[in-house]
Coordinates of N, CA and C in Angstrom, one line a residue:
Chain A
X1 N 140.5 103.3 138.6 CA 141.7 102.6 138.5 C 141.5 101.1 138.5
X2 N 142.3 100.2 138.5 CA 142.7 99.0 138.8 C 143.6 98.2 138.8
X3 N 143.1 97.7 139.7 CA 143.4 96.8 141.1 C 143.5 95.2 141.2
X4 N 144.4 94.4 141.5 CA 144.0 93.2 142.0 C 145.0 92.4 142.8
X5 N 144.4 92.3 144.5 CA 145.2 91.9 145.4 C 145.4 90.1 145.4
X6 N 147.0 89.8 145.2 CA 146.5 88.4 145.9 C 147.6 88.7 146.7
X7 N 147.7 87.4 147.8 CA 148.8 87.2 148.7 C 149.8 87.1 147.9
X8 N 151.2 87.5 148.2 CA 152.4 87.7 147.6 C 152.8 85.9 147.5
X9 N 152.6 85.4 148.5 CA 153.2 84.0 149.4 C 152.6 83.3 150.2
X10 N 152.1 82.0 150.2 CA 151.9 80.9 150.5 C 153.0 79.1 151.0
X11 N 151.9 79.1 152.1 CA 152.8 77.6 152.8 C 152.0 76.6 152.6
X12 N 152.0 75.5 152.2 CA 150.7 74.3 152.9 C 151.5 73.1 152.5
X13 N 150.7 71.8 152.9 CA 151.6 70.7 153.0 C 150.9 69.5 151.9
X14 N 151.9 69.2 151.5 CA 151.4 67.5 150.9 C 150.2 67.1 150.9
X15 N 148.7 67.1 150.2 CA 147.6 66.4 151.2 C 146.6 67.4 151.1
X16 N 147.3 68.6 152.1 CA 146.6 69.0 152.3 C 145.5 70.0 151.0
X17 N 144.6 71.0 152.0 CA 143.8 72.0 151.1 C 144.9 73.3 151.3
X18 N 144.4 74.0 150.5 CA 144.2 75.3 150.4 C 143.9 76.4 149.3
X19 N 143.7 77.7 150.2 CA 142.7 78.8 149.5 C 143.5 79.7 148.8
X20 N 143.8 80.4 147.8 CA 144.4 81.2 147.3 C 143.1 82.2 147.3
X21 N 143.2 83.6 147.8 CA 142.4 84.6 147.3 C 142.7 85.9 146.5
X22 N 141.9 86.4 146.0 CA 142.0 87.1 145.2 C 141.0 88.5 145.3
X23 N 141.4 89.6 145.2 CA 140.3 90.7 145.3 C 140.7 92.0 144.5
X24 N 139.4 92.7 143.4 CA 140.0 93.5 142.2 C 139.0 94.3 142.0
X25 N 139.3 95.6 141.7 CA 138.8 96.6 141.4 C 139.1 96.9 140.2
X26 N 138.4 96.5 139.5 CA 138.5 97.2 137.8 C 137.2 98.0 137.4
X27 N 137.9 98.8 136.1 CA 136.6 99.5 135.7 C 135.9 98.9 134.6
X28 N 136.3 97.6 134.2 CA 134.9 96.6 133.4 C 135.8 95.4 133.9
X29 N 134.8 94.5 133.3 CA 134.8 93.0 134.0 C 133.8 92.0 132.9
X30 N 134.6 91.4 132.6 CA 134.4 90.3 132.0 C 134.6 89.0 131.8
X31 N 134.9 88.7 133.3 CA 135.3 87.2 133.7 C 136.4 87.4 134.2
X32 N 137.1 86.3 135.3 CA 138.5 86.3 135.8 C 138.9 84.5 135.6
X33 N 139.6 85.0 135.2 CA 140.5 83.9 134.9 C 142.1 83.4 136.2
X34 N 141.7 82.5 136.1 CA 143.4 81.5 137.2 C 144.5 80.8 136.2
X35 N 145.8 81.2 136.5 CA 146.1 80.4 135.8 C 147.4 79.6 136.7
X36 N 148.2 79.1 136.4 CA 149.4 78.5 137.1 C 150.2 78.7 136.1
X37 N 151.6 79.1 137.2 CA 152.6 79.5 136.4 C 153.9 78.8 136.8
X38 N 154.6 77.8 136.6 CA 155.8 77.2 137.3 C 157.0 78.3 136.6
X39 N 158.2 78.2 137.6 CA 159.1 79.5 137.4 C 159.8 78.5 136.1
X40 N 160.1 80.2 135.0 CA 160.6 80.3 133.8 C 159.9 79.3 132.8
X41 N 158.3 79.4 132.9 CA 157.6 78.8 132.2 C 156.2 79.7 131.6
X42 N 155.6 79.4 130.8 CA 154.4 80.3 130.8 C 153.3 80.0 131.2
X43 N 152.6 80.6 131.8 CA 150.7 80.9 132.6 C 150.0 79.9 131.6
X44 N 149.8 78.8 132.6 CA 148.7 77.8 131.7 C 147.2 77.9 132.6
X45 N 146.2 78.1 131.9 CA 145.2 77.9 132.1 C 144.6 77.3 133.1
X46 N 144.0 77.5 134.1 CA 143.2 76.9 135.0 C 141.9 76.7 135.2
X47 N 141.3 78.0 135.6 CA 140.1 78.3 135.6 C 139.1 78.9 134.9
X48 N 137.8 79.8 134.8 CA 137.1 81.2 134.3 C 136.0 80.9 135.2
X49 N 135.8 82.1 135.6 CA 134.4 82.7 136.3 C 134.0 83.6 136.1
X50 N 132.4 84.0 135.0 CA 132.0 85.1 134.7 C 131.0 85.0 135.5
X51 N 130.4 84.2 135.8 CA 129.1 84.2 136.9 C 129.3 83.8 138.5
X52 N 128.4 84.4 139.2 CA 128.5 84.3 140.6 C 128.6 82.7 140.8
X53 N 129.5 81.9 141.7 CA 129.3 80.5 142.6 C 130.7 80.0 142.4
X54 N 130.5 78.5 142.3 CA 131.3 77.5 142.3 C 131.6 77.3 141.2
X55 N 133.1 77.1 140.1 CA 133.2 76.3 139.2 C 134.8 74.8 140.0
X56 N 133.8 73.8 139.4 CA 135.2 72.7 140.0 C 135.4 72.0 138.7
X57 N 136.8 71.7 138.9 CA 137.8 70.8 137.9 C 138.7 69.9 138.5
X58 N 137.9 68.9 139.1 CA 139.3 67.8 139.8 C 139.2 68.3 141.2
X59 N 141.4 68.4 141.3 CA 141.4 68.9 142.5 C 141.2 70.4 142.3
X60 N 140.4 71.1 141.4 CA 141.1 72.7 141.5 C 139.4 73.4 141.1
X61 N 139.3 74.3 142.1 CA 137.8 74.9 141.9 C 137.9 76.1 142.6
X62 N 137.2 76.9 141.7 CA 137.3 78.7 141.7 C 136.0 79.0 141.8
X63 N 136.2 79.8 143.0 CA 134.6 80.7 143.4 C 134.9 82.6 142.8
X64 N 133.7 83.0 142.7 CA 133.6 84.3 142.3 C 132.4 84.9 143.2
X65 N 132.5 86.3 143.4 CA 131.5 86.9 144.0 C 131.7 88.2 143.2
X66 N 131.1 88.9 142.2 CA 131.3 89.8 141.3 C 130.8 91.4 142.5
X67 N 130.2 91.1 142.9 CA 129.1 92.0 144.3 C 130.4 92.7 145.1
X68 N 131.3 91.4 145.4 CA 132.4 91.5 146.3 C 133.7 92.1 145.8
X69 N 133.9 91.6 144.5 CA 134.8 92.2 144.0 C 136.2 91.0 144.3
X70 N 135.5 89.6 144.4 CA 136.2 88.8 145.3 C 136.5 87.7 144.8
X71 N 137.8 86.6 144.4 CA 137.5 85.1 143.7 C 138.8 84.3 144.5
X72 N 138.6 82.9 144.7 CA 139.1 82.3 145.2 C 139.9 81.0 144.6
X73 N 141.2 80.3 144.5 CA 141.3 79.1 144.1 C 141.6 78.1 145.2
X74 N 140.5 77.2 145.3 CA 141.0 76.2 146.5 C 141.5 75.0 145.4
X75 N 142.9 74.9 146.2 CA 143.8 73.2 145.6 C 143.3 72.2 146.4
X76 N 143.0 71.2 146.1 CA 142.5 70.1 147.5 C 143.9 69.2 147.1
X77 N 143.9 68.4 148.0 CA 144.6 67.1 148.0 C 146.4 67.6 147.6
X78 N 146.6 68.3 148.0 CA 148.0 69.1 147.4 C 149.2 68.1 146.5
X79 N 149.7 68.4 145.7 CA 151.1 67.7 145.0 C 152.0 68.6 145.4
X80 N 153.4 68.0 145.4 CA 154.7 69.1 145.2 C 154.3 69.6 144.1
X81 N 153.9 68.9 143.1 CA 154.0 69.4 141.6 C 153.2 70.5 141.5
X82 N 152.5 71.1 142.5 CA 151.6 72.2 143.0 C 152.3 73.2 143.3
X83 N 153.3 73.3 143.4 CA 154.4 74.6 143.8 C 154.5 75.2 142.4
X84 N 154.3 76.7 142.7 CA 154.5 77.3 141.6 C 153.9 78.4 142.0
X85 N 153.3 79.3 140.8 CA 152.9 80.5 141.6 C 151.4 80.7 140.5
X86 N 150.9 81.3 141.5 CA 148.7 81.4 141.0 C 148.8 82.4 140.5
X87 N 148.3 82.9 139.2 CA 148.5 84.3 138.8 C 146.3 84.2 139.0
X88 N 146.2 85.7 139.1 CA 144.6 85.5 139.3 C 144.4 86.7 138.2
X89 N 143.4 86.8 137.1 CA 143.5 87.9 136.0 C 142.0 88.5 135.5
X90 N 141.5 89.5 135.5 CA 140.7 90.1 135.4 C 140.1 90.6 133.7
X91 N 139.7 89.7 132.8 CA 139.5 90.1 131.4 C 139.0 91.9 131.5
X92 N 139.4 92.5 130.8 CA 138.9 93.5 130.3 C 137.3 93.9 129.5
X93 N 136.3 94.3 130.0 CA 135.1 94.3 129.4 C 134.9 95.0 127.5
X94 N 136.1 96.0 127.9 CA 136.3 96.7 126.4 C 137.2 95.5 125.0
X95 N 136.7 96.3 124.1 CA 136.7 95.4 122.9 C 138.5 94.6 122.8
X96 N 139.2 94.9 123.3 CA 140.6 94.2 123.6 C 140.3 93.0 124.3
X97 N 139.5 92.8 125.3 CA 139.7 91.7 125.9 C 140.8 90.7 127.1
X98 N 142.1 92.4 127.2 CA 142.9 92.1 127.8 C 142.9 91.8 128.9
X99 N 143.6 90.5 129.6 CA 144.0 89.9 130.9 C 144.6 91.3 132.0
X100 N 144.2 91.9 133.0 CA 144.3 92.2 134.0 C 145.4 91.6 134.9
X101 N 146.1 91.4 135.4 CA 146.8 90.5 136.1 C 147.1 90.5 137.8
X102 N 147.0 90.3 138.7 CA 147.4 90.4 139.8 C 149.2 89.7 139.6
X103 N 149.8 90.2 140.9 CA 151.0 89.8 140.9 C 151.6 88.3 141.1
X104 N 150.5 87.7 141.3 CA 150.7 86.5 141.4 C 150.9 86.2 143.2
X105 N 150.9 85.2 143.2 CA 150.7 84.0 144.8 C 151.6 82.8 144.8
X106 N 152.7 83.2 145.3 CA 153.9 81.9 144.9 C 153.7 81.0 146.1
X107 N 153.0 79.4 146.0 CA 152.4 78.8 146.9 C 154.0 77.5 146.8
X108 N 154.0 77.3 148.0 CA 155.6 76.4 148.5 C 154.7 75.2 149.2
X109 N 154.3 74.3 148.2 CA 153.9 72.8 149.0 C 154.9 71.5 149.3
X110 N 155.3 71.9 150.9 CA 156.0 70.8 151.2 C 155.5 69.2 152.0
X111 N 156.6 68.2 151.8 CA 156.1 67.0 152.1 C 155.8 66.9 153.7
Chain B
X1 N 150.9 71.9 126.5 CA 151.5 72.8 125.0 C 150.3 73.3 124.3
X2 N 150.2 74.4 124.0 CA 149.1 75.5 124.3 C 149.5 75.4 122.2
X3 N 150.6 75.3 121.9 CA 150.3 75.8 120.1 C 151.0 76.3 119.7
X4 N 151.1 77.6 121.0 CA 151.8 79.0 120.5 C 153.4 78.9 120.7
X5 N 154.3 79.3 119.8 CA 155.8 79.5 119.8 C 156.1 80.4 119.8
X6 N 157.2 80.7 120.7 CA 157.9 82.1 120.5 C 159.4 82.0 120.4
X7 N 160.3 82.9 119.3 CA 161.3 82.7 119.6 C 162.3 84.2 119.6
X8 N 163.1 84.1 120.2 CA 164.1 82.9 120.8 C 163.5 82.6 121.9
X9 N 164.1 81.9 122.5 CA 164.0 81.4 124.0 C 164.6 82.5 125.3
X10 N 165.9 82.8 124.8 CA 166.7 83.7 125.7 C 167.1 84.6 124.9
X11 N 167.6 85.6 125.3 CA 168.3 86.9 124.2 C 168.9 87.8 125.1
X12 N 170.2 87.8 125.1 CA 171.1 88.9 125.5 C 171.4 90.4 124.9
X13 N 171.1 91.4 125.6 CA 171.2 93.1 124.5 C 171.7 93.6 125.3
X14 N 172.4 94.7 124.6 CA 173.1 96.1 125.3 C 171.7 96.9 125.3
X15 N 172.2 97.6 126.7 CA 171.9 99.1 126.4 C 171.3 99.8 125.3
X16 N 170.5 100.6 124.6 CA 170.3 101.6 123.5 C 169.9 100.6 122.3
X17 N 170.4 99.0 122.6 CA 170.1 98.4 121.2 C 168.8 98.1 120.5
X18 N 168.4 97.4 119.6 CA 167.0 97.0 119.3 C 166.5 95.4 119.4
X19 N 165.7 95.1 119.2 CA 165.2 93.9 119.3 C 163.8 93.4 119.0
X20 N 163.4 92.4 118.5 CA 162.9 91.6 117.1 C 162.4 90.3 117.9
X21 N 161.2 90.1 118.1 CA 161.0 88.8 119.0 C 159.3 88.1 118.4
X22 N 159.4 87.1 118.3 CA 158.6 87.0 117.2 C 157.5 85.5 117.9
X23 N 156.5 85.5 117.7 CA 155.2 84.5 117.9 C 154.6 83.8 116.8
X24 N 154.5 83.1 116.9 CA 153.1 82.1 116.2 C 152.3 81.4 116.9
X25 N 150.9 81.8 116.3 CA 149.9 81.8 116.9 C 149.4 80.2 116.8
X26 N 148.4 79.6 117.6 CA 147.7 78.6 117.6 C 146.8 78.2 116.2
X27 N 146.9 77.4 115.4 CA 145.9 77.4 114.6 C 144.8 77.7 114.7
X28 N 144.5 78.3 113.5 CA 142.8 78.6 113.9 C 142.7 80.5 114.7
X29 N 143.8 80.9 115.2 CA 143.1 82.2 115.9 C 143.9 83.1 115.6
X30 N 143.0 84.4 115.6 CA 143.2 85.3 114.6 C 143.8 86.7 115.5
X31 N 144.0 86.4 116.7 CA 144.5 87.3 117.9 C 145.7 87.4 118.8
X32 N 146.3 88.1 118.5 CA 147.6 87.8 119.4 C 148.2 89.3 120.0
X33 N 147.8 88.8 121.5 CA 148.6 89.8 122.5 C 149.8 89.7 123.4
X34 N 150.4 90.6 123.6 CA 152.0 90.5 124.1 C 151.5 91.3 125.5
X35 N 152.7 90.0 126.6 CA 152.9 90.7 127.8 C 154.2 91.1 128.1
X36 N 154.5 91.8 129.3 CA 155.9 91.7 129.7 C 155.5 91.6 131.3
X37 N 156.0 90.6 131.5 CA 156.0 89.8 132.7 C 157.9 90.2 133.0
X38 N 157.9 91.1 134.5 CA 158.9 91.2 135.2 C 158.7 90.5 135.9
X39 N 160.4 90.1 136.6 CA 160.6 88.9 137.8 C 159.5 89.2 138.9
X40 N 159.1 88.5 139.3 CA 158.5 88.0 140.6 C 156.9 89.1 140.5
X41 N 156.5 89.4 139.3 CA 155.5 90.5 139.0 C 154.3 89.3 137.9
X42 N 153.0 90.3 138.2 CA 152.4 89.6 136.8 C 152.0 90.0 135.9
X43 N 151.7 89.4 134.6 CA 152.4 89.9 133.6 C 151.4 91.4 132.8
X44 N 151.9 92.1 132.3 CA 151.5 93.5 132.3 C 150.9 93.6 130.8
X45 N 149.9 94.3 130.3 CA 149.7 93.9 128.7 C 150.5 95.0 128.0
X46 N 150.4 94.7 127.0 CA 151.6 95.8 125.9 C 150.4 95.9 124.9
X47 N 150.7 95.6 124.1 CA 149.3 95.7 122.9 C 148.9 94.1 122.5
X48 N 147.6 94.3 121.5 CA 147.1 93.3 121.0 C 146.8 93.8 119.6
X49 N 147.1 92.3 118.5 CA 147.0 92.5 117.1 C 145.6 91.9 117.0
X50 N 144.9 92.8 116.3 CA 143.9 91.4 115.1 C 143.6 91.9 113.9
X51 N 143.7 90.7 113.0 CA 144.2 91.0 111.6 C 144.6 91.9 111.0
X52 N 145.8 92.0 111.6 CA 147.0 93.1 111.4 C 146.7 94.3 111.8
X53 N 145.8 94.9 112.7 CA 145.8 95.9 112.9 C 146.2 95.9 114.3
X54 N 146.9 97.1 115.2 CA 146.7 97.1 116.5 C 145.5 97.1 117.3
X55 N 145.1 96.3 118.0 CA 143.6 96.0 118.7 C 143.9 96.9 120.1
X56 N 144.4 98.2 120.5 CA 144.1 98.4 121.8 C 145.7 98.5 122.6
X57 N 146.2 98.7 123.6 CA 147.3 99.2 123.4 C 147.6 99.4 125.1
X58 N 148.3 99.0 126.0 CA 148.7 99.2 127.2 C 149.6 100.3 127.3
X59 N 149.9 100.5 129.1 CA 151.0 101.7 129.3 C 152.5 101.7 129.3
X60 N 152.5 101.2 127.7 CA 153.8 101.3 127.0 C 154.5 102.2 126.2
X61 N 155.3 102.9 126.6 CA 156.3 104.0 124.9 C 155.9 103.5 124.0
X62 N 155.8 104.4 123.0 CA 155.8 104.0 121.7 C 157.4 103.3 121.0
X63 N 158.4 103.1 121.5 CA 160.0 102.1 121.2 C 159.5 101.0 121.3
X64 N 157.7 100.4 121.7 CA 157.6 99.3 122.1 C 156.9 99.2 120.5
X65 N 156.9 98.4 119.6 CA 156.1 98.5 118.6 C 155.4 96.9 118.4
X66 N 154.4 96.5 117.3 CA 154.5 95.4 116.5 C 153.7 95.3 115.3
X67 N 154.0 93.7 115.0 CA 153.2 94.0 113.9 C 152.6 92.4 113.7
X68 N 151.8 92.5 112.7 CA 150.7 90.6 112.9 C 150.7 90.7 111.6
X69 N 151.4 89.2 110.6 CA 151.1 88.8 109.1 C 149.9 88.1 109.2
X70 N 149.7 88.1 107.8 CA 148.7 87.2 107.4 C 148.4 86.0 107.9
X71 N 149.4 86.0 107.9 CA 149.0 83.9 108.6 C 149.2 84.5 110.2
X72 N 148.6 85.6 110.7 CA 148.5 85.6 112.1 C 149.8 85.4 113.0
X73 N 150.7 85.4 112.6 CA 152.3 85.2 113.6 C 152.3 86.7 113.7
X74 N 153.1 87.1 114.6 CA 153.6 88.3 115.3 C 154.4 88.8 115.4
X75 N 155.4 90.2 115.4 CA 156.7 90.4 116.1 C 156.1 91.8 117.1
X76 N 157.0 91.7 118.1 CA 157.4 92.9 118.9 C 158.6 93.2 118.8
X77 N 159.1 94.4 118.7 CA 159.6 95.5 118.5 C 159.8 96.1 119.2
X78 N 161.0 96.0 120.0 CA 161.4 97.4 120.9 C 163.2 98.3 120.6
X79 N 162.8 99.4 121.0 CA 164.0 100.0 120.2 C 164.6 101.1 122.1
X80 N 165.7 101.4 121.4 CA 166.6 102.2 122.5 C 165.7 101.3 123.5
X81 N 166.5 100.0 124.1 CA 166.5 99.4 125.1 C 167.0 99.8 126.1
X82 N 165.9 99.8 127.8 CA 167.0 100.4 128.5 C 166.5 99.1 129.7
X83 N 167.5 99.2 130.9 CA 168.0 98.0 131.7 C 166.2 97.6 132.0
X84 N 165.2 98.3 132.4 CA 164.0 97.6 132.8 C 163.8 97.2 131.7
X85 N 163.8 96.4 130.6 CA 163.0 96.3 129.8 C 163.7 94.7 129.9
X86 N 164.1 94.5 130.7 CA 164.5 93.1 131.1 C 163.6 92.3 132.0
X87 N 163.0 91.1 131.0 CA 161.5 90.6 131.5 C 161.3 89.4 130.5
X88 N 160.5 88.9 131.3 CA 159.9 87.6 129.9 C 158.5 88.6 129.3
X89 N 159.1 88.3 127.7 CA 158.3 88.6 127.1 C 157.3 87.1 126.9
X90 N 155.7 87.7 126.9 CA 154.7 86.4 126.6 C 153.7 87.1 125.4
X91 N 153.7 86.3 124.5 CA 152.7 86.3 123.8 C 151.2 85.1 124.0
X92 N 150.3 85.5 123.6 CA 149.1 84.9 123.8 C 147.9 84.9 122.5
X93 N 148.0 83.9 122.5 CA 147.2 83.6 121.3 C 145.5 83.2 121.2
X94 N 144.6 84.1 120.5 CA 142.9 83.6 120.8 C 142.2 83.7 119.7
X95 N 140.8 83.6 119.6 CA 140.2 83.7 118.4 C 139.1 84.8 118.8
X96 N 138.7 85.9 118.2 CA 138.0 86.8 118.0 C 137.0 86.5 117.4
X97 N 135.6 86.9 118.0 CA 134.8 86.1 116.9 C 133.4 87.0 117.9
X98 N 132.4 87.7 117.0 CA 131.0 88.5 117.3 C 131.4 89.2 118.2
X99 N 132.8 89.8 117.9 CA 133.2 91.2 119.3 C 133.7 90.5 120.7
X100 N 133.4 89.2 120.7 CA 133.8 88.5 121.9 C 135.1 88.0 121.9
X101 N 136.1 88.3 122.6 CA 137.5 87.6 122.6 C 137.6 86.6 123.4
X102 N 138.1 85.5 122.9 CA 137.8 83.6 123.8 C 139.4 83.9 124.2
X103 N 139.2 82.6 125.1 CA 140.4 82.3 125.8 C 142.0 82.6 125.1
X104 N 142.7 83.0 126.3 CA 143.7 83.0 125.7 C 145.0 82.2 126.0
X105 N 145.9 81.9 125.0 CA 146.2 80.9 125.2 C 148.2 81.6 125.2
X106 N 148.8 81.1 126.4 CA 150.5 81.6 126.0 C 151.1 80.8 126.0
X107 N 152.4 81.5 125.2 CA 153.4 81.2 124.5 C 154.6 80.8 125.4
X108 N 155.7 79.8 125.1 CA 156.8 79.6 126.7 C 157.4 81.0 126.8
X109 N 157.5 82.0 125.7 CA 157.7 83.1 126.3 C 159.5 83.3 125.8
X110 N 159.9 84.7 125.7 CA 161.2 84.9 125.6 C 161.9 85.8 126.5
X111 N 162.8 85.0 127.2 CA 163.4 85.5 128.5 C 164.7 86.9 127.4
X112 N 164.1 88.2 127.7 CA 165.0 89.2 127.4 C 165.6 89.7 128.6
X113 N 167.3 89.7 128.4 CA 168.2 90.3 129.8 C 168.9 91.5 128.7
X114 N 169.1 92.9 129.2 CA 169.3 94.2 129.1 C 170.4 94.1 129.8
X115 N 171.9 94.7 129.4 CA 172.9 94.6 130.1 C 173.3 96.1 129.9

């Protein structure tokens, strides 16, 4: 089957950090992708992690652990403009290449 | 702004009716897959075209259809509409290339409401 948990909902403040996580059971794997999605807009791009570590972009950097089954997006330095919701997505290893999706993580950053 | 357009924007339908929703792809890529993203869900795949053939196919009825022209634009196709099929539809657009499918890229998407 597959699978991919994120938290439904998130709080954090102005400034601050935080972690969005993510964990998926699929039967192929070909990278996971992050994207951000503000309501009644479409999933823009964020991240990819096909290999195990760290990738950073600014304030926004995504870890993977393929072993684990496990990926993370930490926001640093938070904006309101940061409110919106994390979709976390699992490529498909078979010849489609289709996005996997978790339900998404609707993160509420107040002042 | 990713390239990709989709229209309409919004679309109102009865019940039982049909409906026609259509993409253009980003220059340059020769792949385009449809989601349907329900409220507060993420978004679920339907099928994917490349060069006009269906590439692969999600757990959708066959009322869900489409099709990819030449110049790579798209429609989806769904028929006997019933109240769930009320969702933003997303299209996403990529380039295929040595079996490998690159990033993909979406569309603002078309908010369909089923009444």
């Amino acid at each position: 089957g597959q699978n991919i948990d994120q938290p439904t909902e998130m709080t954090a403040t102005e400034g601050a950090i935080v972690q969005i996580n993510c964990t998926y059971q699929t039967s192929g794997f070909n990278g996971l992708f992050w994207y951000q999605q503000h309501a009644g807009e479409a999933p823009t791009f964020l991240s990819y992690n096909v290999l195990d570590g760290l990738e950073e972009k600014g304030r926004f950097s995504s870890f993977l652990s393929r072993s684990k089954g496990y990926s993370y997006l930490l926001l640093k330095e938070l904006q309101m403009k940061d409110s919106a919701s994390y979709l976390c997505a699992v490529r498909d290893l078979r010849a489609t290449g289709k996005l996997i999706f978790g339900q998404g993580t609707t993160l509420q950053v107040k002042p | 702004e990713t390239g990709v357009t989709q229209s309409p924007t919004h679309l109102i339908k009865t019940r039982g009716q049909q409906v026609t929703l259509r993409c253009s792809s980003q220059s340059g890529h020769n792949t385009v897959s449809w989601y349907q993203q329900a409220l507060g869900q993420g978004p679920q795949f339907i099928f994917q075209y490349y060069r006009e053939e269906e590439n692969g196919r999600g757990n959708f009825p066959p009322r869900f259809s489409g099709l990819q022209f030449p110049n790579y634009s798209s429609e989806l196709n769904v028929n006997a509409l019933e109240l769930d099929d009320s969702a933003l539809y997303l299209c996403a657009s990529s380039t295929r290339g040595s079996g490998i499918l690159y990033e993909q890229y979406f569309g603002p998407g078309t908010r369909l409401t089923v009444t």
